[in-house]
PDB file of C-alpha atoms in Angstrom:
ATOM      1  CA  MET B1134     -17.135  -6.461  -1.365  1.00  0.00           C
ATOM      2  CA  LYS B1135     -13.568  -5.957  -1.458  1.00  0.00           C
ATOM      3  CA  LYS B1136     -11.327  -6.847   1.622  1.00  0.00           C
ATOM      4  CA  HIS B1137     -10.138  -3.882   3.299  1.00  0.00           C
ATOM      5  CA  HIS B1138      -6.936  -5.494   4.445  1.00  0.00           C
ATOM      6  CA  ARG B1139      -3.733  -4.458   2.491  1.00  0.00           C
ATOM      7  CA  ARG B1140       0.049  -4.870   3.279  1.00  0.00           C
ATOM      8  CA  ILE B1141       2.500  -2.262   2.806  1.00  0.00           C
ATOM      9  CA  ILE B1142       4.711  -2.486  -0.122  1.00  0.00           C
ATOM     10  CA  SER B1143       7.276   0.121   0.343  1.00  0.00           C
ATOM     11  CA  SER B1144      10.228   0.233   2.736  1.00  0.00           C
ATOM     12  CA  THR B1145       9.584   3.833   3.661  1.00  0.00           C
ATOM     13  CA  MET B1146       7.170   2.940   6.483  1.00  0.00           C
ATOM     14  CA  ILE B1147       9.670   0.482   8.259  1.00  0.00           C
ATOM     15  CA  GLY B1148       9.828   1.551  11.799  1.00  0.00           C
ATOM     16  CA  THR B1149       6.336   3.008  11.805  1.00  0.00           C
ATOM     17  CA  PRO B1150       4.049   1.928  14.845  1.00  0.00           C
ATOM     18  CA  GLN B1151       2.134  -1.032  14.569  1.00  0.00           C
ATOM     19  CA  HIS B1152      -1.328   0.481  15.583  1.00  0.00           C
ATOM     20  CA  ILE B1153      -2.211   3.902  13.654  1.00  0.00           C
ATOM     21  CA  VAL B1154      -5.457   5.582  13.814  1.00  0.00           C
ATOM     22  CA  VAL B1155      -6.179   7.835  10.956  1.00  0.00           C
ATOM     23  CA  PHE B1156      -9.141  10.266  11.816  1.00  0.00           C
ATOM     24  CA  ASP B1157     -10.724  13.419  10.712  1.00  0.00           C
ATOM     25  CA  GLY B1158      -8.477  16.098  12.859  1.00  0.00           C
ATOM     26  CA  LYS B1159     -11.435  18.735  12.322  1.00  0.00           C
ATOM     27  CA  CYS B1160     -14.184  16.499  13.601  1.00  0.00           C
ATOM     28  CA  HIS B1161     -15.030  17.413  17.197  1.00  0.00           C
ATOM     29  CA  PHE B1162     -16.606  13.925  17.571  1.00  0.00           C
ATOM     30  CA  CYS B1163     -13.673  12.071  16.010  1.00  0.00           C
ATOM     31  CA  ASN B1164     -11.175  14.429  18.407  1.00  0.00           C
ATOM     32  CA  GLY B1165     -13.365  12.994  21.328  1.00  0.00           C
ATOM     33  CA  ALA B1166     -12.830   9.653  19.940  1.00  0.00           C
ATOM     34  CA  VAL B1167      -9.383   9.795  19.897  1.00  0.00           C
ATOM     35  CA  ASN B1168      -9.255  11.089  23.338  1.00  0.00           C
ATOM     36  CA  PHE B1169     -11.518   8.114  24.408  1.00  0.00           C
ATOM     37  CA  ILE B1170      -9.277   5.791  23.111  1.00  0.00           C
ATOM     38  CA  ILE B1171      -6.216   7.361  24.672  1.00  0.00           C
ATOM     39  CA  ARG B1172      -7.715   7.184  28.258  1.00  0.00           C
ATOM     40  CA  ARG B1173      -8.470   3.493  27.534  1.00  0.00           C
ATOM     41  CA  ASP B1174      -5.382   2.406  25.918  1.00  0.00           C
ATOM     42  CA  ALA B1175      -3.172   1.710  28.984  1.00  0.00           C
ATOM     43  CA  GLY B1176      -0.130  -0.028  27.090  1.00  0.00           C
ATOM     44  CA  GLN B1177      -0.327   3.094  24.620  1.00  0.00           C
ATOM     45  CA  ARG B1178      -0.245   0.891  21.588  1.00  0.00           C
ATOM     46  CA  TYR B1179      -2.172   3.543  19.582  1.00  0.00           C
ATOM     47  CA  VAL B1180      -0.812   6.417  18.007  1.00  0.00           C
ATOM     48  CA  PHE B1181      -2.839   8.964  15.571  1.00  0.00           C
ATOM     49  CA  THR B1182      -2.428  10.884  12.564  1.00  0.00           C
ATOM     50  CA  PRO B1183      -5.366  13.486  11.079  1.00  0.00           C
ATOM     51  CA  MET B1184      -6.506  12.799   7.861  1.00  0.00           C
ATOM     52  CA  GLN B1185      -5.303  15.926   6.994  1.00  0.00           C
ATOM     53  CA  SER B1186      -1.684  15.170   7.396  1.00  0.00           C
ATOM     54  CA  ALA B1187       0.857  14.217   4.611  1.00  0.00           C
ATOM     55  CA  PHE B1188       1.753  11.022   6.611  1.00  0.00           C
ATOM     56  CA  ALA B1189      -2.066   9.912   6.514  1.00  0.00           C
ATOM     57  CA  GLN B1190      -2.074  10.604   2.738  1.00  0.00           C
ATOM     58  CA  GLU B1191       0.932   8.516   2.425  1.00  0.00           C
ATOM     59  CA  LEU B1192      -0.707   5.710   4.391  1.00  0.00           C
ATOM     60  CA  ILE B1193      -3.922   5.732   2.399  1.00  0.00           C
ATOM     61  CA  ALA B1194      -1.412   5.676  -0.693  1.00  0.00           C
ATOM     62  CA  GLN B1195       0.436   2.704   0.609  1.00  0.00           C
ATOM     63  CA  TYR B1196      -2.645   0.458   1.360  1.00  0.00           C
ATOM     64  CA  ASP B1197      -4.333   1.776  -1.799  1.00  0.00           C
ATOM     65  CA  ILE B1198      -7.575   2.475   0.502  1.00  0.00           C
ATOM     66  CA  PRO B1199     -10.507   3.202  -2.177  1.00  0.00           C
ATOM     67  CA  ASN B1200     -13.110   5.618  -1.728  1.00  0.00           C
ATOM     68  CA  VAL B1201     -11.492   7.962   0.987  1.00  0.00           C
ATOM     69  CA  GLY B1202     -13.394  10.692   1.888  1.00  0.00           C
ATOM     70  CA  ILE B1203     -14.144  12.933   5.070  1.00  0.00           C
ATOM     71  CA  ASP B1204     -16.205   9.972   6.270  1.00  0.00           C
ATOM     72  CA  THR B1205     -13.024   7.497   6.368  1.00  0.00           C
ATOM     73  CA  PHE B1206     -11.940   6.195   9.584  1.00  0.00           C
ATOM     74  CA  LEU B1207      -8.807   4.218   9.009  1.00  0.00           C
ATOM     75  CA  LEU B1208      -6.645   1.772  11.356  1.00  0.00           C
ATOM     76  CA  ILE B1209      -3.342   0.197  10.337  1.00  0.00           C
ATOM     77  CA  LYS B1210      -2.665  -2.701  12.802  1.00  0.00           C
ATOM     78  CA  HIS B1211       0.087  -5.225  12.399  1.00  0.00           C
ATOM     79  CA  ARG B1212       0.565  -4.023   8.688  1.00  0.00           C
ATOM     80  CA  LYS B1213      -3.323  -4.331   7.853  1.00  0.00           C
ATOM     81  CA  ALA B1214      -5.845  -1.817   7.179  1.00  0.00           C
ATOM     82  CA  PHE B1215      -9.255  -1.747   8.649  1.00  0.00           C
ATOM     83  CA  LEU B1216     -11.975   0.766   7.645  1.00  0.00           C
ATOM     84  CA  TRP B1217     -15.104   2.140   8.917  1.00  0.00           C
ATOM     85  CA  SER B1218     -16.710  -0.262  11.284  1.00  0.00           C
ATOM     86  CA  ASP B1219     -14.094  -2.801  11.065  1.00  0.00           C
ATOM     87  CA  ALA B1220     -11.801  -0.345  12.459  1.00  0.00           C
ATOM     88  CA  ALA B1221     -13.692   0.845  15.496  1.00  0.00           C
ATOM     89  CA  LEU B1222     -14.375  -2.760  16.349  1.00  0.00           C
ATOM     90  CA  GLU B1223     -10.744  -3.683  16.174  1.00  0.00           C
ATOM     91  CA  ILE B1224      -9.826  -0.749  18.323  1.00  0.00           C
ATOM     92  CA  ALA B1225     -12.431  -1.818  20.783  1.00  0.00           C
ATOM     93  CA  LYS B1226     -10.969  -5.279  21.352  1.00  0.00           C
ATOM     94  CA  ASP B1227      -7.662  -3.711  22.640  1.00  0.00           C
ATOM     95  CA  LEU B1228      -9.416  -1.059  25.209  1.00  0.00           C
ATOM     96  CA  GLN B1229      -9.396  -1.313  28.776  1.00  0.00           C
ATOM     97  CA  GLY B1230     -13.009  -2.215  30.225  1.00  0.00           C
ATOM     98  CA  TYR B1231     -15.507  -4.357  28.558  1.00  0.00           C
ATOM     99  CA  TRP B1232     -15.392  -2.542  25.194  1.00  0.00           C
ATOM    100  CA  TYR B1233     -14.146  -5.770  23.411  1.00  0.00           C
ATOM    101  CA  LEU B1234     -17.821  -6.647  23.889  1.00  0.00           C
ATOM    102  CA  PHE B1235     -18.957  -4.483  20.856  1.00  0.00           C
ATOM    103  CA  ASN B1236     -17.419  -7.041  18.650  1.00  0.00           C
ATOM    104  CA  ALA B1237     -20.432  -8.940  18.888  1.00  0.00           C
ATOM    105  CA  LEU B1238     -21.688  -6.702  16.212  1.00  0.00           C
ATOM    106  CA  LYS B1239     -19.718  -8.520  13.982  1.00  0.00           C
ATOM    107  CA  ILE B1240     -22.965 -10.604  13.654  1.00  0.00           C
ATOM    108  CA  ILE B1241     -24.371  -7.776  11.697  1.00  0.00           C
ATOM    109  CA  PRO B1242     -22.835  -8.027   8.008  1.00  0.00           C
ATOM    110  CA  ARG B1243     -20.135  -5.459   7.390  1.00  0.00           C
ATOM    111  CA  PRO B1244     -22.100  -3.586   4.519  1.00  0.00           C
ATOM    112  CA  LEU B1245     -24.781  -2.915   6.963  1.00  0.00           C
ATOM    113  CA  ARG B1246     -22.439  -1.993   9.756  1.00  0.00           C
ATOM    114  CA  ASP B1247     -20.610   0.234   7.166  1.00  0.00           C
ATOM    115  CA  MET B1248     -23.597   1.847   6.053  1.00  0.00           C
ATOM    116  CA  ALA B1249     -24.758   2.936   9.534  1.00  0.00           C
ATOM    117  CA  TYR B1250     -21.179   4.363  10.055  1.00  0.00           C
ATOM    118  CA  ARG B1251     -21.242   6.354   6.989  1.00  0.00           C
ATOM    119  CA  ILE B1252     -24.872   7.736   7.555  1.00  0.00           C
ATOM    120  CA  PHE B1253     -23.551   8.742  11.102  1.00  0.00           C
ATOM    121  CA  ALA B1254     -20.128  10.255   9.553  1.00  0.00           C
ATOM    122  CA  ARG B1255     -22.112  12.129   7.093  1.00  0.00           C
ATOM    123  CA  HIS B1256     -24.037  14.203   9.716  1.00  0.00           C
ATOM    124  CA  ARG B1257     -21.341  14.459  12.288  1.00  0.00           C
ATOM    125  CA  TYR B1258     -20.213  17.904  11.638  1.00  0.00           C
ATOM    126  CA  ARG B1259     -23.902  18.925  11.927  1.00  0.00           C
ATOM    127  CA  LEU B1260     -24.420  16.913  15.178  1.00  0.00           C
ATOM    128  CA  PHE B1261     -20.993  17.774  16.962  1.00  0.00           C
ATOM    129  CA  GLY B1262     -19.339  20.532  15.187  1.00  0.00           C
ATOM    130  CA  LYS B1263     -16.483  21.213  13.168  1.00  0.00           C
ATOM    131  CA  ALA B1264     -12.967  22.953  13.921  1.00  0.00           C
ATOM    132  CA  ASP B1265     -11.265  25.487  11.471  1.00  0.00           C
ATOM    133  CA  GLN B1266      -7.901  23.178  11.892  1.00  0.00           C
ATOM    134  CA  CYS B1267      -6.638  20.018  13.268  1.00  0.00           C
ATOM    135  CA  MET B1268      -6.453  19.458  17.123  1.00  0.00           C
ATOM    136  CA  VAL B1269      -3.070  20.271  18.484  1.00  0.00           C
ATOM    137  CA  PRO B1270      -2.262  17.734  21.149  1.00  0.00           C
ATOM    138  CA  THR B1271      -0.780  18.791  24.438  1.00  0.00           C
ATOM    139  CA  GLU B1272       2.902  18.424  24.902  1.00  0.00           C
ATOM    140  CA  ALA B1273       2.188  15.007  27.170  1.00  0.00           C
ATOM    141  CA  LEU B1274       0.429  13.559  24.277  1.00  0.00           C
ATOM    142  CA  ARG B1275       2.542  14.820  21.108  1.00  0.00           C
ATOM    143  CA  SER B1276       4.432  11.629  21.057  1.00  0.00           C
ATOM    144  CA  ARG B1277       1.356   9.981  20.448  1.00  0.00           C
ATOM    145  CA  PHE B1278       0.449  11.707  17.247  1.00  0.00           C
ATOM    146  CA  LEU B1279       2.300  11.391  13.974  1.00  0.00           C
ATOM    147  CA  GLY B1280       2.595  13.561  11.058  1.00  0.00           C
ATOM    148  CA  LEU B1281       2.212  16.906  12.944  1.00  0.00           C
TER     149      LEU B1281
END
C-alpha cells in the first residue's frame, strides 16, 4: 500500500501552521470531532479547514492526496500528510487526557483500520446528519480556522 506521507513542494505554504486538520465541514459528526479536538488541545497546536474550502483543496493538491472524497479525513502535521485512521491516531497522541492510548490500535494493520474508518464515514450523514453549509466558528475560535 502506498505511504500517505508527502512533503510540500511549493513555497506558497510557507508560514502555514504545522498541525492542520482537513474535515468535512457539512458533517455534524466531523464538526463535533473538531470541537472535541479544540477542547483537548490546550496548546492550541491544531487549526482546521473544511474540505470544501479552496485552502483545503490547495493542500490536497500540494500533497498529491489520492482518492479524495467526502470520507477523507486529513491531517497535515510537520509537513507530512496523514489520512483516515492514521490522522485520527496522530491527533489522539497530542490531546490532553488518556487519548494517546488509542495509538495501541496501530497493532491493527492500516488497511483494516482504514476500511473500518471508511465504512463509518460512508454512513455518518445517515447516523449524525448533514448541514446545508459548512460550520461557522464563533468569533473566539475564528483564529483556529483557515480558508473561511
